[in-house]
XYZ file of C-alpha atoms in Angstrom:
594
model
C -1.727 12.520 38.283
C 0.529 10.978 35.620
C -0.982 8.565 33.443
C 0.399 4.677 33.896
C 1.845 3.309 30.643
C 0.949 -0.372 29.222
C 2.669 -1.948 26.196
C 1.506 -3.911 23.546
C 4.049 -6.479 22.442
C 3.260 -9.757 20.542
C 4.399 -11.071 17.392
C 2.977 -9.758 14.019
C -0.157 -11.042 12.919
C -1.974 -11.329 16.461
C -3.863 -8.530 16.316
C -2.164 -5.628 18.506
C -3.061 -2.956 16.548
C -7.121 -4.096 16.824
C -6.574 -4.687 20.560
C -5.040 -0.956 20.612
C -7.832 0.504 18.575
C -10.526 -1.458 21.227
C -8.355 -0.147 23.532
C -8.091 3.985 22.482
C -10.987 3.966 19.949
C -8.406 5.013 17.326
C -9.024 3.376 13.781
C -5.389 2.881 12.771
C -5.404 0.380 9.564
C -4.333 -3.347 10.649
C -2.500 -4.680 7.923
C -1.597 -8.317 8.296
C 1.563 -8.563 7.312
C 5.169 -8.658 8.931
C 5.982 -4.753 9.829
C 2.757 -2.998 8.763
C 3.443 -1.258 12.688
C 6.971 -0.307 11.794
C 6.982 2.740 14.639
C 5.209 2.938 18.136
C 2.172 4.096 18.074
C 0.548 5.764 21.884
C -2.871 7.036 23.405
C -4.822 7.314 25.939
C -7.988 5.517 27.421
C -9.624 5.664 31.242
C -10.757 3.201 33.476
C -12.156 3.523 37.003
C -10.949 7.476 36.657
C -7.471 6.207 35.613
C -5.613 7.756 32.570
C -4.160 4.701 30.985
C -0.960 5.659 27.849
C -1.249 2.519 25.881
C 1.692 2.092 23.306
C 1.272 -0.149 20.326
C 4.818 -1.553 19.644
C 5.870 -2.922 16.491
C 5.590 -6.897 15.846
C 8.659 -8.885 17.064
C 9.460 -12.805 17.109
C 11.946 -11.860 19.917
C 13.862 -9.882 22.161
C 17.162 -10.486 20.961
C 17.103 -7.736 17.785
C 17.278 -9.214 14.446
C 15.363 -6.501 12.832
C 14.606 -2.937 12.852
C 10.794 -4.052 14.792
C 12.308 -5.881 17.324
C 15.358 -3.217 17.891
C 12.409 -0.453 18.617
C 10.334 -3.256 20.589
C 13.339 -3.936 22.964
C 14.426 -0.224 23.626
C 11.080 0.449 24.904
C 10.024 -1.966 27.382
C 13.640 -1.510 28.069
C 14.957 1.982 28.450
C 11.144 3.202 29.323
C 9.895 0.400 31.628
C 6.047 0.511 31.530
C 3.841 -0.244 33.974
C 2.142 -2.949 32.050
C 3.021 -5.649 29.461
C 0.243 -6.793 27.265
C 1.115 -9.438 26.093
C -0.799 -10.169 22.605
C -0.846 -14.158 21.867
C -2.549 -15.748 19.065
C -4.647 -18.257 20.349
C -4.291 -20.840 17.406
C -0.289 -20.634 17.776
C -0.009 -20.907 21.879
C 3.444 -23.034 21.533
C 5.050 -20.882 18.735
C 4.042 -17.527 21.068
C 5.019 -18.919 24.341
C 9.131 -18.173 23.643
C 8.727 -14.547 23.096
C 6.106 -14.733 26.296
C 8.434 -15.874 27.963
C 11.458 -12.999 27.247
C 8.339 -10.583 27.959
C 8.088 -12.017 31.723
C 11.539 -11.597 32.104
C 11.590 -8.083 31.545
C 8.902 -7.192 34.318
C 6.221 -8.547 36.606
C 3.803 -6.619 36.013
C 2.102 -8.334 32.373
C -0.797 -9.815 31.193
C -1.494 -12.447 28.308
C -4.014 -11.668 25.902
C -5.376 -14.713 23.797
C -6.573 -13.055 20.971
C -7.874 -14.510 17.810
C -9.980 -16.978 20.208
C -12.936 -17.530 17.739
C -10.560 -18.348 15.066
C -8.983 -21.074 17.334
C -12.764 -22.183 18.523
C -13.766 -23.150 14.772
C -10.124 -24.955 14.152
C -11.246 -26.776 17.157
C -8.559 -25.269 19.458
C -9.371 -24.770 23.227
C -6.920 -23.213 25.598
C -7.109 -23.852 29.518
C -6.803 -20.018 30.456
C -6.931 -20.534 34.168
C -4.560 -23.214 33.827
C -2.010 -21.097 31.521
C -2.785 -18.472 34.351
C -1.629 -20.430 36.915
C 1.467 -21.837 34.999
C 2.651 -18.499 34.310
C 1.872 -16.430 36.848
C 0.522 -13.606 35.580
C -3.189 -13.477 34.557
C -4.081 -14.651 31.203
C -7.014 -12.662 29.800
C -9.340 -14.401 26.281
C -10.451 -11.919 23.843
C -11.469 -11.884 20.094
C -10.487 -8.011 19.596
C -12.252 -7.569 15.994
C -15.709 -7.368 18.020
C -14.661 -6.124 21.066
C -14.694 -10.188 22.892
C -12.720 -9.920 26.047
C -11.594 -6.303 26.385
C -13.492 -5.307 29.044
C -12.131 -7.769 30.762
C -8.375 -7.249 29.553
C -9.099 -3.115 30.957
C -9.812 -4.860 34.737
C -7.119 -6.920 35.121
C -4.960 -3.496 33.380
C -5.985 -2.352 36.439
C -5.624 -5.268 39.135
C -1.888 -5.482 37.603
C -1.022 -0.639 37.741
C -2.339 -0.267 40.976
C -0.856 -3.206 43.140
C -4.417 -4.895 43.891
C -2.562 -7.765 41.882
C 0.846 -8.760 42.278
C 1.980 -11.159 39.552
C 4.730 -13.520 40.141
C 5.621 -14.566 36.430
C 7.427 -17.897 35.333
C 10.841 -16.917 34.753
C 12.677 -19.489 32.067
C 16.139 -19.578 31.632
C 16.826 -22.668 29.950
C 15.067 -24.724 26.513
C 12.207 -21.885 25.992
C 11.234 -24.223 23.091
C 10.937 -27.517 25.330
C 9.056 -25.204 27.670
C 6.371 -23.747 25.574
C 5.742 -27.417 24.210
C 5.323 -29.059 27.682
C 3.092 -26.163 28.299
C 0.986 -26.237 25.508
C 0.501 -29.997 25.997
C -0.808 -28.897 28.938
C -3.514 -26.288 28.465
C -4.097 -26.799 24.622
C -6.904 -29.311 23.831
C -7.681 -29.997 20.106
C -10.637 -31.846 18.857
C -10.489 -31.072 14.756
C -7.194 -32.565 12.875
C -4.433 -29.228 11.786
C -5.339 -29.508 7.821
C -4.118 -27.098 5.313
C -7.117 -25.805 3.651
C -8.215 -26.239 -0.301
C -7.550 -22.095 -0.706
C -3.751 -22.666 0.519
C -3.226 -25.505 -1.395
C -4.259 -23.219 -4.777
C -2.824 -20.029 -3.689
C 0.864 -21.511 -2.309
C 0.494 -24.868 -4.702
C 4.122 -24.749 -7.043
C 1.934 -25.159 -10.331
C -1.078 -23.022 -8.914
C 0.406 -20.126 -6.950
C 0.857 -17.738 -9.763
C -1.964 -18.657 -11.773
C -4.258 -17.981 -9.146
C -2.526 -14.730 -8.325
C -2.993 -13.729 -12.169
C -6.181 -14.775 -11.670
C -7.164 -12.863 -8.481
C -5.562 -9.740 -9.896
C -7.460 -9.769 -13.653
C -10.655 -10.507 -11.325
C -10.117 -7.349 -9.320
C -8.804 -4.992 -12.384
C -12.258 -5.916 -14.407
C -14.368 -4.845 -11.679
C -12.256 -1.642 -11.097
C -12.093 -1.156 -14.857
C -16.533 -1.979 -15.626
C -17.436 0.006 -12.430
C -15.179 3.234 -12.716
C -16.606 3.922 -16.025
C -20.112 5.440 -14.912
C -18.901 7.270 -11.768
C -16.058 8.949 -14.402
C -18.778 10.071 -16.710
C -21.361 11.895 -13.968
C -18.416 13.494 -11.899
C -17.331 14.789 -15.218
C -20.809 15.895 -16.394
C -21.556 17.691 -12.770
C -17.719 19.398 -13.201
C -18.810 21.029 -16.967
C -21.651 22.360 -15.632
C -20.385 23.562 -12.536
C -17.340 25.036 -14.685
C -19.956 27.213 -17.070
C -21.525 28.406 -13.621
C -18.316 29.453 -12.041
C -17.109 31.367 -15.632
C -20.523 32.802 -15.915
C -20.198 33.963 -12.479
C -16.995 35.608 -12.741
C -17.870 37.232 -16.103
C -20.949 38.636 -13.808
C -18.504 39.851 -11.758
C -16.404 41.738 -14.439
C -13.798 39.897 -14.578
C -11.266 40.102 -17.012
C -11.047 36.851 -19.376
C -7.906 36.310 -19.103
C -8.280 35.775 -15.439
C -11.257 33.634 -16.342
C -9.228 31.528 -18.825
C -6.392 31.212 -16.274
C -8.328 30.253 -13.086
C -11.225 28.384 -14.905
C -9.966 26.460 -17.946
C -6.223 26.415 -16.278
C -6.418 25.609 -12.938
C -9.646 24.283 -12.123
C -9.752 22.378 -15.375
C -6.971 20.334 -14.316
C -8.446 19.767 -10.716
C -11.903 18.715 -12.221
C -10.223 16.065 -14.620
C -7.843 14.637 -12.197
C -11.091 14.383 -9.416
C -13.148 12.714 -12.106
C -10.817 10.468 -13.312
C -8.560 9.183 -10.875
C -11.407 9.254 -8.154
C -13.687 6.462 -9.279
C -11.191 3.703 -10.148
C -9.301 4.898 -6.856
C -12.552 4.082 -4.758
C -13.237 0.933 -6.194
C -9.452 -0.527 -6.576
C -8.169 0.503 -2.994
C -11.287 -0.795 -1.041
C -10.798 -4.505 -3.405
C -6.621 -3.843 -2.496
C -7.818 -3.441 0.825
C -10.314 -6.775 1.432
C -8.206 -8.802 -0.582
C -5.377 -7.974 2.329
C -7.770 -7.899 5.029
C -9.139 -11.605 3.910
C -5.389 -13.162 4.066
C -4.836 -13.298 0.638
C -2.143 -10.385 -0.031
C 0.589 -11.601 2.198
C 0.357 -14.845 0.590
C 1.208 -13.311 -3.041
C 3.966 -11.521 -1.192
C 5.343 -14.993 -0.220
C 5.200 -16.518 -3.443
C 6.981 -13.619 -4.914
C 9.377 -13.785 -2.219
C 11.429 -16.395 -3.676
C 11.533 -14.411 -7.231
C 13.355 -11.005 -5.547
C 15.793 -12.993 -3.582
C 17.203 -14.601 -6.272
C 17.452 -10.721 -7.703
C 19.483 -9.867 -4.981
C 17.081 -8.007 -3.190
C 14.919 -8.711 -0.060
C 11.550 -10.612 0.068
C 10.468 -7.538 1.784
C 10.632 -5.899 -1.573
C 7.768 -8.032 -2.966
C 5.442 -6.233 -0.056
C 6.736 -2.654 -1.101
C 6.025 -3.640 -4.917
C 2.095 -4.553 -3.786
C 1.611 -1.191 -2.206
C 2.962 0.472 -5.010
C 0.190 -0.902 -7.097
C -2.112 1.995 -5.087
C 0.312 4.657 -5.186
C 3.896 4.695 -5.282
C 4.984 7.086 -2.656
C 3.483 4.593 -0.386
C 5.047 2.054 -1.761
C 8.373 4.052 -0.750
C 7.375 4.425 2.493
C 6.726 1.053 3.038
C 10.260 0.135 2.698
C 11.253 1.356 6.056
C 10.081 -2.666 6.879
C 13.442 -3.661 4.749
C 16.280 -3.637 7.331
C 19.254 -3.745 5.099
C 19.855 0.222 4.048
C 21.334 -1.670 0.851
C 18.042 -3.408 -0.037
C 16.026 -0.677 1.113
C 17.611 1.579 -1.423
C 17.340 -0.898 -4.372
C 13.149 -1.100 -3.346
C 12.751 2.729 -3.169
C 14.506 3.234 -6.375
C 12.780 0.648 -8.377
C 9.033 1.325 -6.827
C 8.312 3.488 -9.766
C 8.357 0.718 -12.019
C 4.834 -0.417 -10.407
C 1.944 1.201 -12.133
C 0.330 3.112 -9.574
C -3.624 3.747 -9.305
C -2.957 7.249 -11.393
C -1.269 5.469 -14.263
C -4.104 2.637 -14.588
C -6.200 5.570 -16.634
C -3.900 5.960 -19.336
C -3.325 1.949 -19.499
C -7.023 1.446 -19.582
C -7.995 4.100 -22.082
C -5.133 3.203 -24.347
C -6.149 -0.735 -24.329
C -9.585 0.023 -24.878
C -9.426 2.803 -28.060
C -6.521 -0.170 -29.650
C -7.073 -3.818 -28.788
C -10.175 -4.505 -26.556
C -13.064 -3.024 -26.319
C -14.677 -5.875 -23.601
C -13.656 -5.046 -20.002
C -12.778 -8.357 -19.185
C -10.096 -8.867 -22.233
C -9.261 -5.360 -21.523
C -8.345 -6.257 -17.974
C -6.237 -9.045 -19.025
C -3.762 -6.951 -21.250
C -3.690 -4.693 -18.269
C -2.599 -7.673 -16.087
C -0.057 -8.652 -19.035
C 1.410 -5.008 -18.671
C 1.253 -5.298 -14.968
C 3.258 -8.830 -15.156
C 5.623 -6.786 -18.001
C 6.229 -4.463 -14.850
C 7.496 -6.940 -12.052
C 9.555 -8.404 -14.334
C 11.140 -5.088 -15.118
C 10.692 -4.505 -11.227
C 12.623 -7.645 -10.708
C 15.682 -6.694 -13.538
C 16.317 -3.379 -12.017
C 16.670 -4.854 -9.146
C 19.250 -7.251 -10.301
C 21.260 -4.906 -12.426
C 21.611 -2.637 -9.211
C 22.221 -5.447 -6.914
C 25.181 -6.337 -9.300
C 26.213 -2.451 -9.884
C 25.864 0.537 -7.348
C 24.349 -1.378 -4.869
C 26.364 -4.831 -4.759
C 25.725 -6.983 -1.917
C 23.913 -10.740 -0.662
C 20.092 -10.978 0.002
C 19.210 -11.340 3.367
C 16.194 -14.013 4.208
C 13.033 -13.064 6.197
C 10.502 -14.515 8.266
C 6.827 -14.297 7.252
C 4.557 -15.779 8.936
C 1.350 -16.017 7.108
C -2.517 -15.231 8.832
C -5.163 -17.607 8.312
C -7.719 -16.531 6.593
C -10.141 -14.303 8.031
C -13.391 -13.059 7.327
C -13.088 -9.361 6.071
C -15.364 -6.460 8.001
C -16.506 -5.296 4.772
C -17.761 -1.998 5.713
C -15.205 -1.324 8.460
C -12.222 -1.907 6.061
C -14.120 0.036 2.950
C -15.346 2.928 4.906
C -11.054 3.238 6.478
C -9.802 2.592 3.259
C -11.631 5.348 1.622
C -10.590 7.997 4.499
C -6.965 6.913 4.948
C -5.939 5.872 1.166
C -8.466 7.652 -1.252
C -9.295 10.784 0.447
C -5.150 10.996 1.378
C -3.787 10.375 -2.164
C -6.569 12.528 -4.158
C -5.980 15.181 -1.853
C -2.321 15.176 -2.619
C -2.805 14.922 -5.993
C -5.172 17.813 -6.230
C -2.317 20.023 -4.539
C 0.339 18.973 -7.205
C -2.387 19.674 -9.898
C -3.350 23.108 -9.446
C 0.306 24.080 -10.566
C 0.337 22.382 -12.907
C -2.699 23.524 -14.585
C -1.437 27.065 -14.152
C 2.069 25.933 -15.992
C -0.193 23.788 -19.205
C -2.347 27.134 -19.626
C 1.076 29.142 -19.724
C 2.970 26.657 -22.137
C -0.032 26.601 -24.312
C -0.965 30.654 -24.741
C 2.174 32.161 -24.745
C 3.080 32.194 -28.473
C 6.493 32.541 -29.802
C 6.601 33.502 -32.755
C 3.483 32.105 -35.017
C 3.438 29.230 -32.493
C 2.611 28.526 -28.791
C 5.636 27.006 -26.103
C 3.832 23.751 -26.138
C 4.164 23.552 -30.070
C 7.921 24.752 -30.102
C 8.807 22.428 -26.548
C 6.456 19.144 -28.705
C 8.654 19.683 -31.882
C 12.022 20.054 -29.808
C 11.255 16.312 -28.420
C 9.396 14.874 -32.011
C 12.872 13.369 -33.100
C 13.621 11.296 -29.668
C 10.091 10.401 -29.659
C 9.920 9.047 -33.230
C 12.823 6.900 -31.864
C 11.162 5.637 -29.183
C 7.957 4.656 -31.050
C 5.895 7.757 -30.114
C 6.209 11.302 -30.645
C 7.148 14.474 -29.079
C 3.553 15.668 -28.084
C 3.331 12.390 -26.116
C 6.613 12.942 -24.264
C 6.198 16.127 -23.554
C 2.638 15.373 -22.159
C 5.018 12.820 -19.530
C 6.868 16.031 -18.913
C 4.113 18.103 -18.238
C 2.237 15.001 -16.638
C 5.355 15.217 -13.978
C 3.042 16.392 -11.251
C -0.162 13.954 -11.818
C 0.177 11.098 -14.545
C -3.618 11.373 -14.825
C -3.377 14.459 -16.895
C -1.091 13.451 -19.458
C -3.602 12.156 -22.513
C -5.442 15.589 -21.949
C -2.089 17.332 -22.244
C -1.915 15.301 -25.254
C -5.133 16.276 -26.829
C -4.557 20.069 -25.772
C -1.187 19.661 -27.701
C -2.467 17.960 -30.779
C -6.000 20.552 -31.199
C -3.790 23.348 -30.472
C -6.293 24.938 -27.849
C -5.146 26.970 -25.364
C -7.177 24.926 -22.537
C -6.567 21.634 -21.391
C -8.828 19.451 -23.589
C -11.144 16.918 -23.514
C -13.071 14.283 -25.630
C -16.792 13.134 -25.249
C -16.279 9.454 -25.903
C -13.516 6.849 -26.988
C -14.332 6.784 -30.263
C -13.479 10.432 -30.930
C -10.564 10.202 -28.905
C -9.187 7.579 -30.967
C -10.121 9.412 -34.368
C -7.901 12.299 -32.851
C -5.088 10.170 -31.677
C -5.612 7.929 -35.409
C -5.663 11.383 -37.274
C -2.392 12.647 -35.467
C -0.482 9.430 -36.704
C -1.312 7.236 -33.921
C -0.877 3.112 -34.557
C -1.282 0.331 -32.529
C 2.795 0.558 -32.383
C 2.292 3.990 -30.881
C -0.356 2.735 -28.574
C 1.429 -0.103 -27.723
C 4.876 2.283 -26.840
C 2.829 4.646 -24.666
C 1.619 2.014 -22.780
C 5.390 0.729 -21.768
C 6.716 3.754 -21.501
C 3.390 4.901 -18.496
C 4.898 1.537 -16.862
C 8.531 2.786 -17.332
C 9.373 6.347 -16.646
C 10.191 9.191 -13.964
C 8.247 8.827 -10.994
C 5.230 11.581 -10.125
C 6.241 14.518 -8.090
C 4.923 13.292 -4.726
C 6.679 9.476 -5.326
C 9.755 11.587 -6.330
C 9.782 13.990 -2.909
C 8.677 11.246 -0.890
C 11.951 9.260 -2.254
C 13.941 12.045 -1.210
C 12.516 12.210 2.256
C 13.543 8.745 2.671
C 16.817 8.753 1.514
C 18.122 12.290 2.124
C 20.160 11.944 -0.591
C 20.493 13.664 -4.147
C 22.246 10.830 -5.854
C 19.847 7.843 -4.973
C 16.865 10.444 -6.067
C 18.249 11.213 -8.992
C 19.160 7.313 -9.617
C 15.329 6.783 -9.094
C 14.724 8.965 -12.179
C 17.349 7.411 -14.251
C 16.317 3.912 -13.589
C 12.888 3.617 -14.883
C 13.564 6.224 -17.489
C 16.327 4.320 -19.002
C 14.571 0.962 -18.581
C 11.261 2.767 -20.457
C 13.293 4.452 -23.676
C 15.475 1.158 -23.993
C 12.206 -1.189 -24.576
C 10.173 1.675 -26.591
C 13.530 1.815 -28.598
C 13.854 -2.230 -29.066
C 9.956 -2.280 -30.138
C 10.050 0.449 -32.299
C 12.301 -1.433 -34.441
C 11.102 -4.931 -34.377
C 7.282 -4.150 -34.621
């Protein structure tokens, strides 16, 4: 027997993809923000010995296409008629749901309302007349708070009343002022007993004079505690990695192995996996579980509204300023994400300029750089890091502009956003998925791109030609264009060499400026810095490196993903040039006025 399909439409925000993971027992992450369910997304669930394929479409105001969401939405209650609507209505916003509601029933009879979000409209004081809104409608209208599972086992029953006939729904059909409608109905079954306020938080977060203080503020808040807790993990995963290093090389030498072999495999390869495990690991578990909350709670859609206003008037989208927050975890995600931007013109200038964001695997060479050269306390530490981070939407926000006015001329186009209240976050829930689905995802990939590369450092740095290794000869080719730039050519050729994971790039560095043949390493900051002090280093240097990790090629995996998006040689090769030329430019301009 064929399963029976049931859709999942509503508009973003109302909690479709919880009511589909209550639904399937999938864990998919629900990001609250317009287009975090850019594709449809389909399983499976039984009921009375039923197989039920539930589809999780993406959020849509309507059913008259404005966007990429609602073109998807449409074609697929559409062209592959399911068996069941669903259709997902946040309880606090009955009147501003009802229009799309009502383009739903006119697409089948077979549909159910969901009022979701119904202990969020309880405390505003909200109270919605289901039976009446059933009766109204004509189809059965089903409450639910989908975050703990309120209401679904009742949503699966009338599922079933609605796919096997012992229901027949006779739904409303409107055809004239859908707007006059939904407010004559909502006066109807919506009772309120509390005032509609806007809460002390908004006020701050979305004030004019507040909005971007408090962001800076939120931000600094979150890089401290990334920056004071990362510190410890770093230092035990790296002191379990030595000694597990000596165990493996004694074991091979037990073995008979040659030590070549042993110098290849052990202090090439798995060197390089070891350091980019311990250090990109700790602050990645800490940063993208805060990244995460802080979304989950309400509060990262809100900074992507502020900063709306700030890449229109750059020509781009206010989509952008959502692609430009993901990129602060990684920046191949950030890439991704700008399959939400409809406009293939403003799409392109977001993908090309998301490697200006410093991504989680650039914040170790910021934060070891800050704290061997200006500040040694985290929490002044964290707010140079937010002043580079600032530094790096405003070059975010120029490249944008220049290729707005260049190769990719063109108007910005406006978007709706309609902000979530604020919710209380499932702290474990959201921590334990961001840790699978971000963390474990990203340090995987990274580990792949840095096994490679630890086999190409060990070459460059034992083959000798001459009275000199390849890394010496390739450092002193690039010493007189980094001199110009501020730095050196042992630090840009560490970039080069960094090319597959950034985090490996000040051990490059060191391996380049000891002349060992293995990637090396420092016990503390204080002998780092008398290395890096010894080999000419000043805070000019320091402060040159530290624009140029903001401002040059993308990683590897940001670069392939690029391509992957936009299947095109040119616009990768443009998302090189951009940042790179951006970076040398400003390292240029500072090395001659500091």
């Amino acid at each position: 027997m064929s399963s029976r399909v049931v859709a999942l439409a509503g508009s973003p925000n109302v909690g479709k993809s919880t009511v589909f993971n209550e639904l399937t027992g999938m864990h998919r992450h629900t990001g609250n923000w317009i287009g975090k369910t850019v594709d449809t997304k389909a399983s499976h669930f039984y009921y009375k010995f039923n197989d039920y394929s539930v589809v999780d479409l993406p959020g849509t105001y309507s059913m008259h296409p404005q966007s990429g969401e609602e073109e998807v939405a449409r074609r697929f209650l559409v062209e592959e008629k399911p068996d069941c609507i669903v259709c997902v209505v946040d309880s606090t916003l009955l009147e501003r749901s009802l229009p799309l509601v009502f383009q739903l029933l006119s697409l089948t009879d077979k549909a159910v309302v969901l009022l979701n979000l119904s202990d969020e409209a309880e405390k505003k004081g909200i109270y919605v007349d289901a039976e009446k809104l059933s009766e109204i409608l004509g189809v059965p209208v089903v409450k639910s708070t989908a975050r703990s599972g309120k209401g679904i086992n009742n949503l699966l029953e009338n599922i079933h009343l609605v796919t096997t006939g012992a229901v027949n729904p006779h739904p409303l059909k409107v055809g004239g002022d859908v707007y006059r409608k939904a407010k004559e109905i909502a006066a109807d079954t919506v009772r309120r007993s509390k005032p509609e306020t806007v809460s002390l938080l908004d006020r701050i977060v979305l004030g004019r004079v507040t909005s971007f203080i408090s962001m800076a503020l939120i931000f600094a808040l979150m890089l401290w505690i990334t920056i004071s807790l990362s510190n410890y993990p770093s230092e035990l995963l790296k002191y379990l990695f030595d000694k597990l290093e000596i165990l493996i090389a004694e074991g091979m030498r037990s073995l008979h192995i040659s030590g070549e072999i042993i110098s290849v495999l052990v202090y090439g390869v798995l060197r390089v996996l070891f350091w980019v495990v311990s250090v990109m690991l700790p602050p990645m578990a800490i940063f993208f579980p805060l990244f995460a909350l802080m979304e989950d709670f309400g509060l990262l859609p809100r900074i992507a509204f502020n900063l709306d206003f700030c890449f229109e008037k750059c020509g781009a989208c206010g989509k952008q300023s959502l692609c430009t927050c993901m990129g602060l975890g990684c920046n191949a995600v950030g890439v991704t994400g700008a399959r939400i931007i409809d406009s293939p013109r403003e799409r392109l200038i977001a993908i090309m300029t998301n490697s200006l964001t410093p991504c989680n695997g650039r914040f170790p060479i910021l934060i070891a750089v800050i704290g061997m050269f200006f500040a040694r306390n985290s929490f002044v530490a964290a707010l140079i890091l937010l002043g580079f981070i600032l530094l790096s939407l405003f070059g975010t926000m120029l490249a944008s502009k220049l290729l707005s006015v260049t190769v990719l001329k063109g108007y910005s186009s406006s978007f709706v956003m309609e902000l979530p209240p604020y919710r209380r976050p499932q702290i474990m829930k959201t921590v334990a998925q961001s840790l699978k689905q971000k963390v474990v995802f990203v340090l995987l990939r990274a580990v792949v791109v840095a096994a490679p590369a630890g086999l190409v450092i060990w070459l460059c740095a034992n083959i000798r030609v001459g009275d000199a290794s390849v890394l010496s000869h390739l450092s002193s080719g690039l010493d007189g264009i980094g001199r110009a730039l501020g730095m050196d050519g042992v630090i840009l050729l560490a970039f080069l060499l960094g090319f597959p994971a950034n985090e490996i790039v000040i051990p490059i560095m060191l391996m380049a400026y000891l002349s060992s043949g293995t990637l090396a390493d420092f016990s503390s900051a204080n002998s780092l810095l008398a290395i890096l002090v010894a080999h000419g280093w000043t805070a000019k240097t320091a402060i040159c490196t530290c624009v140029f990790t903001l401002f040059h090629f993308p990683c590897s995996t940001t670069l392939l993903t690029v391509f992957k998006e936009t299947k095109s040689m040119k616009w990768t090769a443009l998302s090189v040039i951009v940042p790179l030329l951006l970076g040398a430019a400003l390292c240029f301009i500072l090395n001659i006025i500091i």
